[in-house]
Coordinates of C-alpha atoms and ligand atoms in Angstrom, one line a residue:
X1 CA 89.2 -36.9 -8.0
X2 CA 87.7 -35.1 -11.1
X3 CA 84.3 -33.4 -11.2
X4 CA 83.8 -35.2 -14.5
X5 CA 86.3 -37.6 -16.0
X6 CA 85.7 -37.2 -19.7
X7 CA 88.8 -39.2 -20.7
X8 CA 87.3 -42.4 -19.3
X9 CA 84.4 -42.1 -21.8
X10 CA 86.9 -41.9 -24.7
X11 CA 89.3 -44.6 -23.3
X12 CA 86.7 -47.3 -23.4
X13 CA 85.9 -46.8 -27.1
X14 CA 89.4 -45.5 -28.1
X15 CA 90.0 -47.9 -31.0
X16 CA 86.6 -47.2 -32.7
X17 CA 86.8 -43.5 -32.0
X18 CA 90.4 -43.2 -33.4
X19 CA 89.4 -45.1 -36.5
X20 CA 86.4 -42.9 -37.1
X21 CA 88.4 -39.7 -36.7
X22 CA 91.1 -40.9 -39.0
X23 CA 88.6 -42.1 -41.6
X24 CA 86.9 -38.6 -41.6
X25 CA 90.3 -36.9 -42.0
X26 CA 91.3 -39.2 -44.8
X27 CA 87.9 -38.6 -46.5
X28 CA 88.4 -34.9 -45.8
X29 CA 84.7 -34.6 -45.0
X30 CA 84.8 -31.7 -42.6
X31 CA 81.8 -29.5 -43.3
X32 CA 78.7 -31.6 -44.0
X33 CA 79.3 -35.3 -44.7
X34 CA 78.0 -38.8 -44.4
X35 CA 78.7 -39.0 -40.6
X36 CA 76.5 -35.9 -40.0
X37 CA 73.7 -37.3 -42.1
X38 CA 73.9 -40.7 -40.3
X39 CA 73.9 -39.0 -36.9
X40 CA 70.9 -36.8 -37.8
X41 CA 68.9 -39.9 -38.8
X42 CA 69.9 -42.0 -35.8
X43 CA 69.2 -39.3 -33.2
X44 CA 66.0 -38.3 -34.8
X45 CA 64.8 -41.9 -34.7
X46 CA 66.0 -42.4 -31.2
X47 CA 64.1 -39.3 -30.0
X48 CA 61.0 -40.2 -32.1
X49 CA 61.2 -36.9 -34.0
X50 CA 60.8 -36.8 -37.7
X51 CA 63.8 -34.6 -38.3
X52 CA 67.1 -34.0 -36.6
X53 CA 69.5 -31.3 -37.8
X54 CA 73.1 -31.0 -36.5
X55 CA 73.8 -27.4 -35.4
X56 CA 77.1 -25.9 -34.2
X57 CA 76.1 -25.7 -30.5
X58 CA 73.0 -25.9 -28.2
X59 CA 72.9 -22.2 -28.0
X60 CA 73.0 -21.7 -31.8
X61 CA 70.2 -24.4 -32.1
X62 CA 68.1 -22.3 -29.7
X63 CA 68.8 -19.1 -31.6
X64 CA 68.0 -20.7 -35.0
X65 CA 64.9 -22.4 -33.5
X66 CA 63.4 -19.0 -32.6
X67 CA 64.1 -17.7 -36.1
X68 CA 62.6 -20.8 -37.7
X69 CA 59.5 -20.3 -35.7
X70 CA 59.0 -17.0 -37.5
X71 CA 61.0 -14.4 -35.5
X72 CA 63.4 -13.4 -38.2
X73 CA 66.8 -11.8 -37.5
X74 CA 67.0 -8.1 -38.3
X75 CA 63.3 -7.4 -37.6
X76 CA 61.7 -5.7 -34.6
X77 CA 60.4 -8.1 -32.0
X78 CA 60.3 -5.8 -29.0
X79 CA 56.5 -6.4 -28.5
X80 CA 56.9 -10.1 -28.4
X81 CA 57.3 -12.0 -25.1
X82 CA 59.2 -15.2 -24.5
X83 CA 58.9 -17.0 -21.2
X84 CA 62.0 -18.7 -19.7
X85 CA 62.8 -20.2 -16.3
X86 CA 64.7 -18.3 -13.6
X87 CA 67.2 -21.2 -13.2
X88 CA 69.0 -22.3 -16.3
X89 CA 72.2 -21.7 -18.3
X90 CA 72.1 -18.1 -19.5
X91 CA 71.7 -19.2 -23.1
X92 CA 68.0 -19.9 -22.7
X93 CA 67.3 -16.2 -22.0
X94 CA 70.1 -14.9 -24.2
X95 CA 68.7 -16.4 -27.5
X96 CA 65.3 -14.4 -27.4
X97 CA 67.0 -11.3 -25.9
X98 CA 69.5 -11.4 -28.8
X99 CA 66.7 -11.2 -31.3
X100 CA 65.3 -8.1 -29.4
X101 CA 62.4 -10.1 -27.9
X102 CA 61.2 -9.4 -24.4
X103 CA 62.3 -12.0 -21.9
X104 CA 59.8 -12.9 -19.2
X105 CA 61.1 -14.9 -16.3
X106 CA 59.2 -17.6 -14.4
X107 CA 60.3 -18.9 -11.0
X108 CA 60.9 -22.6 -10.5
X109 CA 59.4 -25.5 -8.6
X110 CA 61.2 -26.0 -5.2
X111 CA 61.5 -29.8 -5.8
X112 CA 62.2 -30.4 -9.4
X113 CA 63.9 -27.0 -10.1
X114 CA 62.0 -26.8 -13.4
X115 CA 59.7 -24.0 -14.2
X116 CA 56.7 -23.7 -11.8
X117 CA 53.7 -24.5 -14.0
X118 CA 51.3 -22.7 -11.6
X119 CA 53.2 -19.5 -12.1
X120 CA 53.7 -20.0 -15.8
X121 CA 50.0 -19.7 -16.8
X122 CA 49.8 -16.3 -15.1
X123 CA 52.7 -15.0 -17.1
X124 CA 51.0 -15.7 -20.5
X125 CA 49.3 -12.7 -22.1
X126 CA 48.4 -11.5 -25.6
X127 CA 52.1 -10.6 -26.3
X128 CA 53.4 -14.0 -25.4
X129 CA 54.7 -15.8 -28.5
X130 CA 56.8 -18.6 -27.1
X131 CA 57.8 -20.6 -24.0
X132 CA 61.2 -22.1 -23.6
X133 CA 61.0 -24.8 -20.9
X134 CA 64.3 -26.3 -19.7
X135 CA 64.7 -29.9 -18.6
X136 CA 67.0 -28.9 -15.9
X137 CA 69.7 -31.3 -14.8
X138 CA 68.4 -33.9 -17.2
X139 CA 64.8 -34.2 -16.0
X140 CA 61.9 -33.2 -18.3
X141 CA 59.2 -30.7 -17.2
X142 CA 55.6 -31.8 -17.5
X143 CA 55.1 -31.3 -21.3
X144 CA 51.4 -32.5 -21.3
X145 CA 50.7 -29.5 -19.1
X146 CA 53.0 -27.1 -21.1
X147 CA 51.6 -28.1 -24.5
X148 CA 48.1 -27.9 -23.3
X149 CA 48.7 -24.3 -22.1
X150 CA 50.5 -23.5 -25.3
X151 CA 47.6 -24.7 -27.4
X152 CA 45.1 -22.8 -25.2
X153 CA 46.9 -19.5 -25.7
X154 CA 48.3 -20.2 -29.1
X155 CA 52.0 -19.9 -28.2
X156 CA 55.0 -21.9 -29.5
X157 CA 57.2 -24.2 -27.4
X158 CA 60.9 -24.7 -27.8
X159 CA 62.0 -27.6 -25.6
X160 CA 65.5 -26.7 -24.2
X161 CA 66.8 -30.2 -24.0
X162 CA 70.4 -29.2 -23.8
X163 CA 70.7 -31.2 -20.6
X164 CA 68.3 -34.0 -21.3
X165 CA 69.1 -35.9 -24.5
X166 CA 68.1 -39.5 -23.7
X167 CA 65.7 -38.7 -20.9
X168 CA 62.3 -40.3 -20.8
X169 CA 59.0 -38.4 -20.2
X170 CA 56.0 -40.7 -19.9
X171 CA 56.2 -42.9 -23.0
X172 CA 58.2 -40.4 -25.0
X173 CA 61.8 -39.3 -25.3
X174 CA 63.2 -35.8 -24.6
X175 CA 63.9 -33.9 -27.9
X176 CA 60.4 -34.8 -29.2
X177 CA 58.3 -32.7 -26.8
X178 CA 58.1 -29.2 -28.3
X179 CA 57.4 -27.5 -31.6
X180 CA 61.2 -27.5 -31.9
X181 CA 63.5 -29.2 -29.4
X182 CA 67.2 -28.5 -29.1
X183 CA 70.1 -30.3 -27.4
X184 CA 73.8 -29.7 -26.8
X185 CA 76.7 -32.0 -27.3
X186 CA 79.0 -29.8 -25.1
X187 CA 81.7 -32.3 -23.8
X188 CA 80.2 -32.5 -20.3
X189 CA 76.6 -33.3 -21.5
X190 CA 75.2 -36.8 -21.3
X191 CA 76.0 -37.2 -25.0
X192 CA 79.0 -35.0 -25.4
X193 CA 81.4 -34.5 -28.3
X194 CA 85.0 -33.1 -28.3
X195 CA 84.1 -29.5 -28.6
X196 CA 80.9 -27.6 -29.3
X197 CA 77.9 -29.2 -30.9
X198 CA 74.2 -29.3 -30.9
X199 CA 71.1 -30.5 -32.7
X200 CA 67.6 -29.3 -33.4
X201 CA 64.6 -31.7 -33.7
X202 CA 61.1 -31.2 -35.1
X203 CA 58.2 -33.0 -36.6
X204 CA 57.3 -29.9 -38.7
X205 CA 58.6 -29.9 -42.3
X206 CA 58.4 -26.1 -42.6
X207 CA 60.5 -25.5 -39.5
X208 CA 63.0 -28.2 -40.6
X209 CA 63.4 -26.6 -44.0
X210 CA 64.0 -23.2 -42.4
X211 CA 66.5 -24.6 -39.9
X212 CA 68.4 -26.2 -42.8
X213 CA 68.8 -22.9 -44.5
X214 CA 69.5 -21.0 -41.3
X215 CA 72.5 -23.1 -40.3
X216 CA 74.0 -22.3 -43.7
X217 CA 73.5 -18.5 -44.0
X218 CA 69.9 -18.7 -45.2
X219 CA 71.1 -20.4 -48.4
X220 CA 68.3 -22.2 -50.2
X221 CA 70.9 -23.6 -52.6
X222 CA 73.2 -22.1 -55.2
X223 CA 74.1 -19.3 -52.8
X224 CA 70.7 -17.8 -53.0
X225 CA 70.3 -16.3 -49.5
X226 CA 66.6 -16.1 -48.6
X227 CA 67.0 -15.6 -44.8
X228 CA 69.5 -14.2 -42.4
X229 CA 71.2 -17.2 -40.8
X230 CA 74.7 -18.0 -39.7
X231 CA 77.6 -20.5 -39.9
X232 CA 75.7 -23.0 -37.8
X233 CA 76.4 -26.5 -38.9
X234 CA 77.6 -29.3 -36.7
X235 CA 81.1 -30.3 -37.9
X236 CA 81.3 -33.7 -39.5
X237 CA 84.2 -34.7 -37.3
X238 CA 82.1 -34.0 -34.1
X239 CA 79.2 -35.9 -35.7
X240 CA 81.5 -39.0 -36.2
X241 CA 82.6 -38.8 -32.5
X242 CA 79.0 -38.6 -31.3
X243 CA 78.1 -41.6 -33.5
X244 CA 80.7 -43.7 -31.8
X245 CA 79.6 -42.5 -28.3
X246 CA 76.0 -43.1 -29.2
X247 CA 76.6 -46.8 -29.8
X248 CA 76.9 -47.3 -26.0
X249 CA 74.7 -44.4 -25.0
X250 CA 71.8 -46.4 -23.3
X251 CA 74.3 -48.5 -21.3
X252 CA 76.1 -45.3 -20.4
X253 CA 72.9 -43.8 -19.1
X254 CA 72.2 -46.9 -17.1
X255 CA 75.6 -46.5 -15.5
X256 CA 75.0 -42.9 -14.8
X257 CA 71.6 -43.5 -13.2
X258 CA 73.2 -46.1 -11.0
X259 CA 75.7 -43.6 -9.8
X260 CA 73.0 -41.0 -9.2
X261 CA 70.7 -43.5 -7.4
X262 CA 73.6 -44.7 -5.2
X263 CA 74.2 -41.1 -4.1
X264 CA 70.5 -40.6 -3.4
X265 CA 70.3 -43.8 -1.4
X266 CA 73.2 -42.8 0.8
X267 CA 72.6 -39.1 1.1
X268 CA 68.9 -38.5 1.3
X269 CA 68.8 -38.4 5.1
X270 CA 71.4 -35.6 5.3
X271 CA 70.9 -33.3 2.2
X272 CA 68.0 -32.6 -0.1
X273 CA 68.6 -35.0 -3.1
X274 CA 67.1 -34.6 -6.6
X275 CA 63.4 -35.3 -6.8
X276 CA 62.5 -37.2 -10.0
X277 CA 58.8 -37.3 -10.9
X278 CA 57.3 -40.8 -11.2
X279 CA 56.7 -40.2 -15.0
X280 CA 60.3 -39.2 -15.6
X281 CA 63.6 -40.9 -16.1
X282 CA 66.4 -38.4 -15.7
X283 CA 69.8 -38.5 -17.4
X284 CA 71.3 -36.6 -14.5
X285 CA 73.3 -34.1 -16.5
X286 CA 74.2 -32.8 -13.0
X287 CA 73.7 -34.3 -9.6
X288 CA 72.6 -31.3 -7.4
X289 CA 72.0 -31.4 -3.7
X290 CA 71.0 -28.7 -1.2
X291 CA 72.4 -27.9 2.1
X292 CA 71.9 -24.7 4.2
X293 CA 75.6 -24.7 5.2
X294 CA 76.6 -25.1 1.6
X295 CA 79.7 -22.9 1.6
X296 CA 81.1 -24.6 4.6
X297 CA 80.3 -28.0 3.1
X298 CA 82.0 -27.1 -0.2
X299 CA 85.1 -25.9 1.6
X300 CA 85.4 -29.1 3.5
X301 CA 85.0 -31.2 0.4
X302 CA 87.6 -29.0 -1.3
X303 CA 90.1 -29.8 1.5
X304 CA 89.4 -33.5 0.8
X305 CA 90.1 -32.8 -2.9
X306 CA 86.5 -33.4 -3.9
X307 CA 85.5 -30.9 -6.6
X308 CA 82.0 -29.5 -6.6
X309 CA 80.3 -26.9 -8.9
X310 CA 77.4 -24.4 -8.8
X311 CA 74.5 -24.7 -11.3
X312 CA 73.9 -21.9 -11.1
X313 CA 75.6 -19.2 -8.9
X314 CA 73.0 -16.6 -10.1
X315 CA 69.5 -16.8 -11.3
X316 CA 68.6 -15.4 -14.7
X317 CA 66.6 -12.4 -13.6
X318 CA 69.6 -11.0 -11.8
X319 CA 71.9 -11.2 -14.9
X320 CA 73.5 -7.7 -15.2
X321 CA 72.8 -7.6 -19.0
X322 CA 69.0 -8.1 -18.3
X323 CA 68.9 -5.2 -15.8
X324 CA 66.6 -3.2 -18.1
X325 CA 63.8 -5.8 -17.5
X326 CA 63.4 -4.4 -14.1
X327 CA 63.7 -7.6 -12.0
X328 CA 65.0 -7.3 -8.5
X329 CA 66.4 -9.6 -5.8
X330 CA 63.4 -11.2 -4.1
X331 CA 61.3 -11.5 -7.3
X332 CA 62.1 -15.2 -7.8
X333 CA 62.5 -16.5 -4.3
X334 CA 62.8 -20.2 -5.1
X335 CA 65.4 -19.8 -7.8
X336 CA 67.3 -17.4 -5.5
X337 CA 67.2 -19.9 -2.7
X338 CA 68.4 -22.7 -4.9
X339 CA 71.3 -20.6 -6.2
X340 CA 72.4 -19.8 -2.6
X341 CA 72.0 -23.4 -1.2
X342 CA 72.7 -25.9 -3.9
X343 CA 75.8 -27.5 -5.3
X344 CA 76.7 -30.3 -7.7
X345 CA 78.6 -33.4 -6.8
X346 CA 81.1 -35.2 -9.1
X347 CA 79.3 -37.5 -11.5
X348 CA 80.2 -39.3 -14.7
X349 CA 79.2 -42.6 -16.1
X350 CA 82.3 -44.6 -15.1
X351 CA 82.5 -43.2 -11.6
X352 CA 83.7 -46.0 -9.3
X353 CA 81.8 -47.0 -6.1
X354 CA 84.8 -46.3 -3.9
X355 CA 85.1 -42.8 -5.3
X356 CA 81.4 -42.3 -4.5
X357 CA 81.9 -43.7 -1.0
X358 CA 84.7 -41.2 -0.4
X359 CA 82.3 -38.4 -1.4
X360 CA 79.5 -39.7 0.7
X361 CA 81.7 -40.2 3.7
X362 CA 83.1 -36.7 3.5
X363 CA 79.6 -35.3 3.2
X364 CA 78.4 -37.2 6.2
X365 CA 81.2 -35.8 8.2
X366 CA 80.5 -32.2 7.5
X367 CA 76.7 -31.8 7.0
X368 CA 75.1 -30.9 10.2
Ligands
PLP2 C1 69.9 -25.4 -20.5 C2 70.9 -25.1 -21.5 N1 70.6 -24.4 -22.6 C3 71.4 -24.0 -23.5 C4 72.8 -24.4 -23.5 C5 73.7 -24.0 -24.5 O1 74.3 -25.1 -25.1 P1 75.8 -25.0 -25.7 O2 76.8 -24.9 -24.6 O3 76.0 -26.2 -26.5 O4 75.8 -23.8 -26.6 C6 73.2 -25.2 -22.4 C7 74.6 -25.6 -22.2 O5 75.2 -25.6 -21.2 C8 72.2 -25.5 -21.3 O6 72.6 -26.2 -20.3

């Protein structure tokens, strides 16, 4: 059994995918191109955002989003604070830290694993310039509350939707919930490509124009470099691949939700299964469960050739490179508890029921 069978996603649309790839190669449209433009328009429409801009990865999109919000590369930002959750992929904290901003870490909610909104407000002060909420494992945080706080204290919001493209929040879609929203097309993501890729979304024309320059070395045209940017475009070949996958995306997410809900139905009495808020529809980027004898359970599953993974083995505040921030073990008890007791089960859109039954049965044998 594979943790995630990415080949199956390709196999079912192989002919269209191969044709698209070969067409791009024969057109030799590798950097920028009509596929990228089409993808940007389609994904922006889907999310409900005015603008979508293909970026080379989710991380680069986060990095450029911060710069587009006004925190230019090469300037001193040491007095500016950016709040991030204690449980996320390191990138969320790395992007502001890379610009020399002060990273402030917020513990998470014990049920949704997203940032704890009761703690968040207490962390906002006169130095806070931005919040980067993460829609962990494919479920949105409560943006009505986040955006209300952001407005009250005049801070900006970057929606880290790297795990949540396609998720629903109330009557809106993920990627349209912050001042700038970013997603990732890393192969394992709900909408993954065949390498690295990402996209930034916004409704703000000024941010959009800046992002457009930033992904191309701050070039405003004619090699007139007005900002410090990077080589940050999404390749046209990856854009073409995503366009083909996007054709069946909603159906894929239905399949994925069915897989997740089947797990929940059959495991909820023995492990803590994901809690999805009533106003949310998750895309289950990961299916994470909790068990206090986690290591024993994982070893048993391994013996049965069932792969599992940790999201994440360590919380952000204990990252060695952030030691200077002065956080210690015990500072974020919920995130620390989740890191020690949670693990992710195999999940992919095409996962068969008998494979799931095998996982469920093995878990029922080992969980006390
Ligand atoms: C929450 C979060 N933020 C940022 C990223 C970075 O995205 P990428 O891997 O495309 O750079 C990821 C990817 O794993 C992520 O899960």
